[in-house]
Amino acid sequence: MSDDTALQILRRIEPALSNIQAGLRQQGVDINDLKVTLAGVGGRLAGVEGQFRQLPTLWQIIGAVLGINAGIMALGFGLARLIH
């Protein structure tokens, strides 16, 4: 997601967030506590995203499977040739 897209999304939800903030103030909830909590969640989400990016792609998995199968076949043909 580009920075411009993120800014557009934030501008669209800003009025709703202002209403939520006003409602929280009426209930005596400190918005700074929520910011700290959200920052922690954002950090954990970034960690999960980093781990997700380390997963192999479908093509890498297919290549590994084909490579292993080719190696097994080569060993099989090599052993068959040695036996005969």
XYZ file of N, CA, C and O in Angstrom:
336
model
N 0.853 -1.165 0.000
C 0.000 0.000 0.000
C 0.902 1.232 0.000
O 1.840 1.330 0.763
N 0.612 2.166 -0.861
C 1.422 3.371 -0.930
C 1.030 4.346 0.181
O -0.026 4.229 0.791
N 1.924 5.292 0.426
C 1.661 6.290 1.462
C 0.443 7.144 1.122
O -0.327 7.518 2.004
N 0.271 7.454 -0.175
C -0.881 8.264 -0.593
C -2.197 7.533 -0.312
O -3.154 8.135 0.154
N -2.219 6.261 -0.580
C -3.429 5.477 -0.324
C -3.739 5.440 1.162
O -4.891 5.593 1.574
N -2.708 5.256 1.967
C -2.902 5.221 3.418
C -3.433 6.564 3.923
O -4.330 6.608 4.770
N -2.907 7.656 3.396
C -3.379 8.980 3.812
C -4.834 9.206 3.418
O -5.613 9.782 4.186
N -5.210 8.740 2.241
C -6.602 8.882 1.801
C -7.538 8.091 2.720
O -8.616 8.572 3.086
N -7.116 6.906 3.107
C -7.938 6.093 4.003
C -8.075 6.782 5.355
O -9.164 6.856 5.923
N -6.968 7.302 5.865
C -7.010 7.991 7.154
C -7.899 9.225 7.110
O -8.626 9.503 8.069
N -7.867 9.962 6.022
C -8.721 11.149 5.893
C -10.203 10.764 5.879
O -11.048 11.489 6.402
N -10.522 9.617 5.286
C -11.923 9.190 5.233
C -12.433 8.731 6.592
O -13.601 8.919 6.912
N -11.570 8.130 7.395
C -12.039 7.615 8.684
C -11.832 8.608 9.826
O -12.276 8.354 10.945
N -11.208 9.744 9.549
C -10.946 10.725 10.604
C -12.220 11.202 11.306
O -12.244 11.270 12.539
N -13.310 11.510 10.595
C -14.528 11.946 11.304
C -15.058 10.869 12.260
O -15.471 11.179 13.377
N -15.034 9.633 11.834
C -15.516 8.554 12.702
C -14.623 8.418 13.928
O -15.098 8.202 15.048
N -13.337 8.552 13.733
C -12.408 8.467 14.858
C -12.614 9.619 15.842
O -12.495 9.431 17.054
N -12.937 10.796 15.321
C -13.218 11.933 16.197
C -14.459 11.657 17.051
O -14.480 11.979 18.245
N -15.477 11.062 16.450
C -16.681 10.704 17.204
C -16.372 9.669 18.279
O -16.866 9.764 19.407
N -15.558 8.698 17.939
C -15.165 7.674 18.918
C -14.388 8.309 20.061
O -14.623 8.005 21.236
N -13.466 9.196 19.709
C -12.658 9.861 20.741
C -13.550 10.677 21.682
O -13.370 10.648 22.906
N -14.532 11.384 21.119
C -15.438 12.173 21.960
C -16.241 11.254 22.889
O -16.430 11.560 24.072
N -16.701 10.129 22.355
C -17.444 9.187 23.178
C -16.592 8.592 24.290
O -17.052 8.404 25.419
N -15.338 8.311 23.988
C -14.432 7.773 25.010
C -14.163 8.794 26.110
O -14.096 8.442 27.290
N -14.026 10.033 25.705
C -13.805 11.089 26.711
C -15.006 11.185 27.654
O -14.842 11.397 28.854
N -16.212 11.059 27.118
C -17.406 11.120 27.945
C -17.446 9.974 28.949
O -17.974 10.119 30.046
N -16.867 8.843 28.574
C -16.859 7.676 29.459
C -15.640 7.657 30.379
O -15.497 6.740 31.182
N -14.767 8.638 30.241
C -13.602 8.725 31.104
C -12.421 7.855 30.672
O -11.543 7.546 31.473
N -12.398 7.450 29.423
C -11.301 6.627 28.909
C -10.243 7.546 28.324
O -10.551 8.463 27.560
N -8.981 7.293 28.683
C -7.869 8.112 28.177
C -7.430 7.578 26.823
O -7.067 6.409 26.686
N -7.479 8.424 25.829
C -7.129 8.021 24.466
C -5.655 7.640 24.361
O -5.285 6.825 23.521
N -4.800 8.193 25.185
C -3.373 7.859 25.132
C -3.127 6.401 25.518
O -2.218 5.758 24.993
N -3.934 5.858 26.431
C -3.818 4.438 26.769
C -4.123 3.570 25.553
O -3.461 2.561 25.310
N -5.132 3.971 24.795
C -5.478 3.228 23.595
C -4.376 3.320 22.548
O -4.091 2.351 21.849
N -3.740 4.486 22.439
C -2.649 4.653 21.476
C -1.493 3.724 21.809
O -0.900 3.109 20.922
N -1.165 3.606 23.087
C -0.078 2.727 23.500
C -0.430 1.277 23.163
O 0.392 0.520 22.647
N -1.665 0.898 23.440
C -2.109 -0.468 23.135
C -2.059 -0.728 21.635
O -1.573 -1.772 21.188
N -2.550 0.216 20.852
C -2.533 0.048 19.395
C -1.113 0.003 18.854
O -0.832 -0.736 17.909
N -0.211 0.755 19.443
C 1.188 0.726 19.007
C 1.784 -0.654 19.257
O 2.523 -1.193 18.428
N 1.437 -1.252 20.392
C 1.918 -2.606 20.683
C 1.368 -3.627 19.705
O 2.084 -4.512 19.239
N 0.095 -3.489 19.376
C -0.525 -4.402 18.411
C 0.110 -4.223 17.039
O 0.382 -5.199 16.334
N 0.376 -2.977 16.682
C 1.018 -2.710 15.394
C 2.402 -3.335 15.320
O 2.791 -3.868 14.281
N 3.137 -3.283 16.412
C 4.462 -3.900 16.435
C 4.390 -5.405 16.269
O 5.178 -6.006 15.543
N 3.429 -6.027 16.948
C 3.258 -7.478 16.816
C 2.812 -7.849 15.401
O 3.237 -8.859 14.837
N 1.943 -7.024 14.821
C 1.489 -7.277 13.458
C 2.653 -7.196 12.477
O 2.747 -8.001 11.554
N 3.545 -6.240 12.679
C 4.723 -6.128 11.819
C 5.595 -7.373 11.949
O 6.161 -7.848 10.963
N 5.700 -7.906 13.159
C 6.470 -9.128 13.357
C 5.869 -10.310 12.627
O 6.575 -11.105 12.005
N 4.547 -10.431 12.678
C 3.859 -11.510 11.976
C 4.033 -11.348 10.471
O 4.274 -12.319 9.747
N 3.932 -10.115 9.997
C 4.107 -9.858 8.571
C 5.514 -10.228 8.129
O 5.701 -10.815 7.061
N 6.509 -9.921 8.951
C 7.882 -10.286 8.623
C 8.064 -11.787 8.543
O 8.758 -12.294 7.655
N 7.433 -12.519 9.446
C 7.518 -13.978 9.401
C 6.790 -14.526 8.181
O 7.237 -15.497 7.557
N 5.674 -13.931 7.830
C 4.907 -14.379 6.674
C 5.708 -14.200 5.392
O 5.660 -15.041 4.502
N 6.458 -13.115 5.311
C 7.266 -12.855 4.115
C 8.405 -13.854 3.958
O 8.963 -13.982 2.876
N 8.773 -14.536 5.024
C 9.857 -15.515 4.955
C 9.382 -16.868 4.434
O 10.198 -17.730 4.128
N 8.076 -17.072 4.351
C 7.551 -18.331 3.848
C 7.903 -18.485 2.368
O 7.920 -17.507 1.623
N 8.188 -19.711 1.936
C 8.516 -19.902 0.523
C 7.296 -19.703 -0.365
O 6.157 -19.939 0.055
N 7.562 -19.304 -1.592
C 6.471 -19.138 -2.551
C 6.081 -20.506 -3.107
O 6.787 -21.504 -2.927
N 4.958 -20.549 -3.800
C 4.489 -21.796 -4.395
C 5.521 -22.334 -5.384
O 5.780 -23.538 -5.429
N 6.125 -21.458 -6.165
C 7.116 -21.901 -7.155
C 8.359 -22.478 -6.474
O 8.960 -23.436 -6.970
N 8.744 -21.912 -5.345
C 9.887 -22.464 -4.616
C 9.567 -23.853 -4.080
O 10.406 -24.750 -4.118
N 8.352 -24.046 -3.593
C 7.945 -25.358 -3.086
C 7.909 -26.371 -4.228
O 8.417 -27.494 -4.098
N 7.308 -25.989 -5.356
C 7.249 -26.889 -6.514
C 8.652 -27.243 -6.979
O 8.951 -28.407 -7.281
N 9.530 -26.251 -7.052
C 10.910 -26.502 -7.472
C 11.630 -27.454 -6.537
O 12.360 -28.349 -6.982
N 11.419 -27.302 -5.235
C 12.063 -28.191 -4.269
C 11.544 -29.618 -4.428
O 12.329 -30.586 -4.419
N 10.231 -29.771 -4.588
C 9.647 -31.110 -4.749
C 10.168 -31.763 -6.024
O 10.564 -32.940 -6.024
N 10.189 -31.016 -7.123
C 10.694 -31.565 -8.384
C 12.174 -31.915 -8.280
O 12.620 -32.937 -8.811
N 12.940 -31.067 -7.587
C 14.359 -31.341 -7.410
C 14.607 -32.607 -6.603
O 15.470 -33.423 -6.944
N 13.849 -32.779 -5.548
C 13.985 -33.995 -4.726
C 13.595 -35.224 -5.534
O 14.292 -36.249 -5.508
N 12.494 -35.128 -6.286
C 12.068 -36.265 -7.121
C 13.120 -36.581 -8.184
O 13.397 -37.758 -8.453
N 13.700 -35.572 -8.798
C 14.728 -35.805 -9.810
C 15.949 -36.476 -9.180
O 16.546 -37.376 -9.769
N 16.311 -36.052 -7.986
C 17.441 -36.678 -7.300
C 17.172 -38.132 -6.972
O 18.045 -38.993 -7.147
N 15.981 -38.431 -6.519
C 15.616 -39.820 -6.202
C 15.624 -40.670 -7.468
O 16.135 -41.797 -7.471
N 15.103 -40.131 -8.553
C 15.095 -40.872 -9.816
C 16.515 -41.110 -10.318
O 16.844 -42.200 -10.797
N 17.366 -40.092 -10.192
C 18.760 -40.247 -10.636
C 19.456 -41.335 -9.818
O 20.204 -42.154 -10.367
N 19.221 -41.347 -8.515
C 19.808 -42.393 -7.678
C 19.268 -43.764 -8.070
O 20.017 -44.751 -8.129
N 17.971 -43.841 -8.343
C 17.361 -45.105 -8.746
C 17.937 -45.623 -10.054
O 18.290 -46.803 -10.170
N 18.059 -44.740 -11.035
C 18.635 -45.159 -12.315
C 20.109 -45.528 -12.159
O 20.596 -46.462 -12.790
N 20.815 -44.784 -11.321
C 22.222 -45.091 -11.079
C 22.391 -46.450 -10.426
O 23.274 -47.232 -10.811
N 21.567 -46.750 -9.436
C 21.641 -48.064 -8.786
C 21.255 -49.172 -9.746
O 21.879 -50.251 -9.757
N 20.228 -48.944 -10.575
C 19.807 -49.947 -11.544
C 20.930 -50.230 -12.538
O 21.153 -51.382 -12.934
N 21.652 -49.220 -12.919
C 22.754 -49.379 -13.870
C 23.908 -50.148 -13.233
O 24.568 -50.950 -13.884
N 24.157 -49.890 -11.955
C 25.218 -50.619 -11.258
C 24.881 -52.093 -11.091
O 25.759 -52.971 -11.171
N 23.609 -52.407 -10.878
C 23.186 -53.774 -10.645
C 23.268 -54.583 -11.949
O 23.680 -55.731 -11.935
N 22.918 -53.962 -13.065
C 22.950 -54.699 -14.341
C 24.298 -54.605 -14.894
O 25.125 -54.592 -15.365
